């Protein structure tokens, strides 16, 4: 997770300095790969930290909802950033009265992405190990020792 957070922060910085479309595509591939790694490890960590075996479904549902809070509130943060740091009015006759977002606004948004990526890595540092009360070693031993059984009527 630390590596993925660091790489995603670097990609956001890369978006601030890029000048070519090919570089944007390359950064997108790197970001997608590191985000995929982050999400896989994040899911494993969430499963490992479930507090109660009986409430797994409810806890994972709550985790899933919380995972999309950024998607829900992101426009509430990025819209004002784009407007305050980079809103310009069109200068051409066909653009008169139309507002556009300048590069400076997108740089502000990418800087927030750097901050959020670093904060994700720092907050994950607080998670030391899973907090599940059931005995994982016993569960693993029991699942290894039982022989698979065939369903009745299946040949």
PDB file of C-alpha atoms in Angstrom:
ATOM      1  CA  UNK A   1       0.000   0.000   0.000  1.00  0.00           C
ATOM      2  CA  UNK A   2       2.866   2.369   0.794  1.00  0.00           C
ATOM      3  CA  UNK A   3       4.468   1.772  -2.591  1.00  0.00           C
ATOM      4  CA  UNK A   4       1.171   2.220  -4.408  1.00  0.00           C
ATOM      5  CA  UNK A   5       0.398   5.442  -2.548  1.00  0.00           C
ATOM      6  CA  UNK A   6       3.846   6.784  -3.381  1.00  0.00           C
ATOM      7  CA  UNK A   7       3.543   5.862  -7.073  1.00  0.00           C
ATOM      8  CA  UNK A   8       0.077   7.419  -7.324  1.00  0.00           C
ATOM      9  CA  UNK A   9       1.439  10.639  -5.776  1.00  0.00           C
ATOM     10  CA  UNK A  10       4.265  10.640  -8.336  1.00  0.00           C
ATOM     11  CA  UNK A  11       1.753  10.165 -11.153  1.00  0.00           C
ATOM     12  CA  UNK A  12      -0.217  13.194  -9.958  1.00  0.00           C
ATOM     13  CA  UNK A  13       3.008  15.206 -10.004  1.00  0.00           C
ATOM     14  CA  UNK A  14       3.709  13.864 -13.489  1.00  0.00           C
ATOM     15  CA  UNK A  15       0.328  15.115 -14.688  1.00  0.00           C
ATOM     16  CA  UNK A  16       1.327  18.613 -13.548  1.00  0.00           C
ATOM     17  CA  UNK A  17       4.436  18.689 -15.737  1.00  0.00           C
ATOM     18  CA  UNK A  18       3.409  16.648 -18.764  1.00  0.00           C
ATOM     19  CA  UNK A  19       3.392  18.188 -22.211  1.00  0.00           C
ATOM     20  CA  UNK A  20       2.586  15.236 -24.484  1.00  0.00           C
ATOM     21  CA  UNK A  21      -0.415  12.999 -24.942  1.00  0.00           C
ATOM     22  CA  UNK A  22       1.756   9.858 -24.946  1.00  0.00           C
ATOM     23  CA  UNK A  23       3.110  10.795 -21.510  1.00  0.00           C
ATOM     24  CA  UNK A  24      -0.458  11.239 -20.223  1.00  0.00           C
ATOM     25  CA  UNK A  25      -1.353   7.757 -21.485  1.00  0.00           C
ATOM     26  CA  UNK A  26       1.784   6.288 -19.867  1.00  0.00           C
ATOM     27  CA  UNK A  27       0.981   7.985 -16.572  1.00  0.00           C
ATOM     28  CA  UNK A  28      -2.553   6.620 -16.776  1.00  0.00           C
ATOM     29  CA  UNK A  29      -1.221   3.081 -17.198  1.00  0.00           C
ATOM     30  CA  UNK A  30       1.122   3.484 -14.235  1.00  0.00           C
ATOM     31  CA  UNK A  31      -1.654   4.989 -12.116  1.00  0.00           C
ATOM     32  CA  UNK A  32      -4.070   2.214 -13.033  1.00  0.00           C
ATOM     33  CA  UNK A  33      -1.530  -0.470 -12.150  1.00  0.00           C
ATOM     34  CA  UNK A  34      -0.611   1.076  -8.819  1.00  0.00           C
ATOM     35  CA  UNK A  35      -4.264   1.720  -7.970  1.00  0.00           C
ATOM     36  CA  UNK A  36      -5.055  -1.922  -8.753  1.00  0.00           C
ATOM     37  CA  UNK A  37      -2.337  -3.033  -6.360  1.00  0.00           C
ATOM     38  CA  UNK A  38      -3.605  -0.594  -3.739  1.00  0.00           C
ATOM     39  CA  UNK A  39      -7.204  -1.805  -4.012  1.00  0.00           C
ATOM     40  CA  UNK A  40      -6.246  -5.485  -3.835  1.00  0.00           C
ATOM     41  CA  UNK A  41      -4.141  -5.010  -0.712  1.00  0.00           C
ATOM     42  CA  UNK A  42      -6.712  -2.644   0.771  1.00  0.00           C
ATOM     43  CA  UNK A  43      -9.425  -5.287   0.353  1.00  0.00           C
ATOM     44  CA  UNK A  44      -7.210  -7.966   1.912  1.00  0.00           C
ATOM     45  CA  UNK A  45      -6.458  -5.656   4.833  1.00  0.00           C
ATOM     46  CA  UNK A  46     -10.153  -4.895   5.305  1.00  0.00           C
ATOM     47  CA  UNK A  47     -10.983  -8.616   5.373  1.00  0.00           C
ATOM     48  CA  UNK A  48      -8.128  -9.261   7.786  1.00  0.00           C
ATOM     49  CA  UNK A  49      -9.362  -6.575  10.181  1.00  0.00           C
ATOM     50  CA  UNK A  50     -12.978  -7.659  10.409  1.00  0.00           C
ATOM     51  CA  UNK A  51     -13.900  -7.459  14.089  1.00  0.00           C
ATOM     52  CA  UNK A  52     -16.600 -10.122  14.241  1.00  0.00           C
ATOM     53  CA  UNK A  53     -16.915 -13.319  12.243  1.00  0.00           C
ATOM     54  CA  UNK A  54     -20.713 -13.263  12.336  1.00  0.00           C
ATOM     55  CA  UNK A  55     -20.983  -9.692  10.991  1.00  0.00           C
ATOM     56  CA  UNK A  56     -18.605 -10.065   8.026  1.00  0.00           C
ATOM     57  CA  UNK A  57     -21.174  -9.224   5.359  1.00  0.00           C
ATOM     58  CA  UNK A  58     -22.434  -6.136   7.181  1.00  0.00           C
ATOM     59  CA  UNK A  59     -18.887  -4.925   7.902  1.00  0.00           C
ATOM     60  CA  UNK A  60     -17.737  -5.414   4.311  1.00  0.00           C
ATOM     61  CA  UNK A  61     -20.839  -3.627   3.047  1.00  0.00           C
ATOM     62  CA  UNK A  62     -20.034  -0.686   5.295  1.00  0.00           C
ATOM     63  CA  UNK A  63     -16.405  -0.751   4.082  1.00  0.00           C
ATOM     64  CA  UNK A  64     -17.623  -0.781   0.476  1.00  0.00           C
ATOM     65  CA  UNK A  65     -19.851   2.221   1.052  1.00  0.00           C
ATOM     66  CA  UNK A  66     -17.019   4.097   2.776  1.00  0.00           C
ATOM     67  CA  UNK A  67     -14.689   3.292  -0.122  1.00  0.00           C
ATOM     68  CA  UNK A  68     -16.884   5.359  -2.444  1.00  0.00           C
ATOM     69  CA  UNK A  69     -17.177   8.441  -0.241  1.00  0.00           C
ATOM     70  CA  UNK A  70     -14.291   9.993  -2.146  1.00  0.00           C
ATOM     71  CA  UNK A  71     -16.133   9.475  -5.403  1.00  0.00           C
ATOM     72  CA  UNK A  72     -19.199  11.066  -3.919  1.00  0.00           C
ATOM     73  CA  UNK A  73     -17.495  14.075  -2.310  1.00  0.00           C
ATOM     74  CA  UNK A  74     -14.678  14.493  -4.846  1.00  0.00           C
ATOM     75  CA  UNK A  75     -16.621  16.849  -7.108  1.00  0.00           C
ATOM     76  CA  UNK A  76     -17.477  18.992  -4.082  1.00  0.00           C
ATOM     77  CA  UNK A  77     -13.749  19.595  -3.583  1.00  0.00           C
ATOM     78  CA  UNK A  78     -12.462  19.644  -7.159  1.00  0.00           C
ATOM     79  CA  UNK A  79     -15.159  21.937  -8.552  1.00  0.00           C
ATOM     80  CA  UNK A  80     -14.282  24.853  -6.252  1.00  0.00           C
ATOM     81  CA  UNK A  81     -10.554  24.180  -6.776  1.00  0.00           C
ATOM     82  CA  UNK A  82     -10.932  24.334 -10.550  1.00  0.00           C
ATOM     83  CA  UNK A  83     -13.012  27.486 -10.296  1.00  0.00           C
ATOM     84  CA  UNK A  84     -10.848  29.365  -7.828  1.00  0.00           C
ATOM     85  CA  UNK A  85      -7.471  28.425  -9.326  1.00  0.00           C
ATOM     86  CA  UNK A  86      -8.199  28.252 -12.995  1.00  0.00           C
ATOM     87  CA  UNK A  87     -11.537  29.520 -14.235  1.00  0.00           C
ATOM     88  CA  UNK A  88     -11.209  31.791 -17.250  1.00  0.00           C
ATOM     89  CA  UNK A  89     -13.738  33.364 -19.527  1.00  0.00           C
ATOM     90  CA  UNK A  90     -13.530  32.609 -23.220  1.00  0.00           C
ATOM     91  CA  UNK A  91     -11.865  35.274 -25.346  1.00  0.00           C
ATOM     92  CA  UNK A  92     -13.115  34.422 -28.825  1.00  0.00           C
ATOM     93  CA  UNK A  93     -16.421  35.601 -30.283  1.00  0.00           C
ATOM     94  CA  UNK A  94     -17.878  32.082 -30.046  1.00  0.00           C
ATOM     95  CA  UNK A  95     -16.623  31.691 -26.438  1.00  0.00           C
ATOM     96  CA  UNK A  96     -17.950  35.006 -25.084  1.00  0.00           C
ATOM     97  CA  UNK A  97     -19.454  34.405 -21.642  1.00  0.00           C
ATOM     98  CA  UNK A  98     -18.342  30.766 -21.529  1.00  0.00           C
ATOM     99  CA  UNK A  99     -16.083  29.758 -18.656  1.00  0.00           C
ATOM    100  CA  UNK A 100     -13.235  27.311 -19.167  1.00  0.00           C
ATOM    101  CA  UNK A 101     -10.895  25.713 -16.687  1.00  0.00           C
ATOM    102  CA  UNK A 102      -7.259  26.672 -17.110  1.00  0.00           C
ATOM    103  CA  UNK A 103      -4.263  24.438 -16.521  1.00  0.00           C
ATOM    104  CA  UNK A 104      -3.653  26.051 -13.107  1.00  0.00           C
ATOM    105  CA  UNK A 105      -6.953  24.666 -11.820  1.00  0.00           C
ATOM    106  CA  UNK A 106      -6.002  21.154 -12.871  1.00  0.00           C
ATOM    107  CA  UNK A 107      -2.600  21.559 -11.224  1.00  0.00           C
ATOM    108  CA  UNK A 108      -4.413  22.430  -7.975  1.00  0.00           C
ATOM    109  CA  UNK A 109      -6.561  19.296  -8.338  1.00  0.00           C
ATOM    110  CA  UNK A 110      -3.480  17.128  -8.986  1.00  0.00           C
ATOM    111  CA  UNK A 111      -1.752  18.646  -5.939  1.00  0.00           C
ATOM    112  CA  UNK A 112      -4.743  17.602  -3.855  1.00  0.00           C
ATOM    113  CA  UNK A 113      -4.317  14.107  -5.310  1.00  0.00           C
ATOM    114  CA  UNK A 114      -0.708  14.100  -4.092  1.00  0.00           C
ATOM    115  CA  UNK A 115      -1.839  15.129  -0.615  1.00  0.00           C
ATOM    116  CA  UNK A 116      -4.607  12.506  -0.522  1.00  0.00           C
ATOM    117  CA  UNK A 117      -2.279   9.735  -1.731  1.00  0.00           C
ATOM    118  CA  UNK A 118       0.279  10.557   0.938  1.00  0.00           C
ATOM    119  CA  UNK A 119      -2.430  10.756   3.607  1.00  0.00           C
ATOM    120  CA  UNK A 120      -3.705   7.310   2.567  1.00  0.00           C
ATOM    121  CA  UNK A 121      -0.251   5.838   3.099  1.00  0.00           C
ATOM    122  CA  UNK A 122       0.140   7.601   6.444  1.00  0.00           C
ATOM    123  CA  UNK A 123      -3.271   6.539   7.747  1.00  0.00           C
ATOM    124  CA  UNK A 124      -2.654   2.917   6.781  1.00  0.00           C
ATOM    125  CA  UNK A 125       0.492   3.008   8.948  1.00  0.00           C
ATOM    126  CA  UNK A 126      -1.831   3.128  11.967  1.00  0.00           C
ATOM    127  CA  UNK A 127      -3.203  -0.328  11.108  1.00  0.00           C
ATOM    128  CA  UNK A 128      -0.825  -2.790  12.722  1.00  0.00           C
ATOM    129  CA  UNK A 129      -2.623  -6.105  12.376  1.00  0.00           C
ATOM    130  CA  UNK A 130      -6.045  -7.578  12.100  1.00  0.00           C
ATOM    131  CA  UNK A 131      -8.363  -7.290  15.050  1.00  0.00           C
ATOM    132  CA  UNK A 132     -10.460 -10.385  14.441  1.00  0.00           C
ATOM    133  CA  UNK A 133     -11.324 -12.106  17.755  1.00  0.00           C
ATOM    134  CA  UNK A 134     -11.642 -15.612  16.345  1.00  0.00           C
ATOM    135  CA  UNK A 135      -8.670 -17.958  16.203  1.00  0.00           C
ATOM    136  CA  UNK A 136      -7.385 -17.819  12.606  1.00  0.00           C
ATOM    137  CA  UNK A 137      -4.821 -20.552  13.210  1.00  0.00           C
ATOM    138  CA  UNK A 138      -7.513 -22.932  14.415  1.00  0.00           C
ATOM    139  CA  UNK A 139      -9.722 -22.099  11.433  1.00  0.00           C
ATOM    140  CA  UNK A 140      -6.781 -22.730   9.073  1.00  0.00           C
ATOM    141  CA  UNK A 141      -5.963 -26.050  10.789  1.00  0.00           C
ATOM    142  CA  UNK A 142      -9.584 -27.172  10.645  1.00  0.00           C
ATOM    143  CA  UNK A 143      -9.905 -26.342   6.955  1.00  0.00           C
ATOM    144  CA  UNK A 144      -6.674 -28.221   6.130  1.00  0.00           C
ATOM    145  CA  UNK A 145      -7.566 -31.331   8.135  1.00  0.00           C
ATOM    146  CA  UNK A 146     -11.050 -31.930   6.790  1.00  0.00           C
ATOM    147  CA  UNK A 147     -11.364 -34.086   3.725  1.00  0.00           C
ATOM    148  CA  UNK A 148     -13.567 -32.763   0.947  1.00  0.00           C
ATOM    149  CA  UNK A 149     -16.877 -34.547   0.829  1.00  0.00           C
ATOM    150  CA  UNK A 150     -19.021 -35.232  -2.182  1.00  0.00           C
ATOM    151  CA  UNK A 151     -22.560 -34.014  -2.309  1.00  0.00           C
ATOM    152  CA  UNK A 152     -25.201 -36.765  -2.042  1.00  0.00           C
ATOM    153  CA  UNK A 153     -26.236 -38.108  -5.409  1.00  0.00           C
ATOM    154  CA  UNK A 154     -23.161 -36.715  -7.231  1.00  0.00           C
ATOM    155  CA  UNK A 155     -21.001 -39.268  -8.988  1.00  0.00           C
TER     156      UNK A 155
END
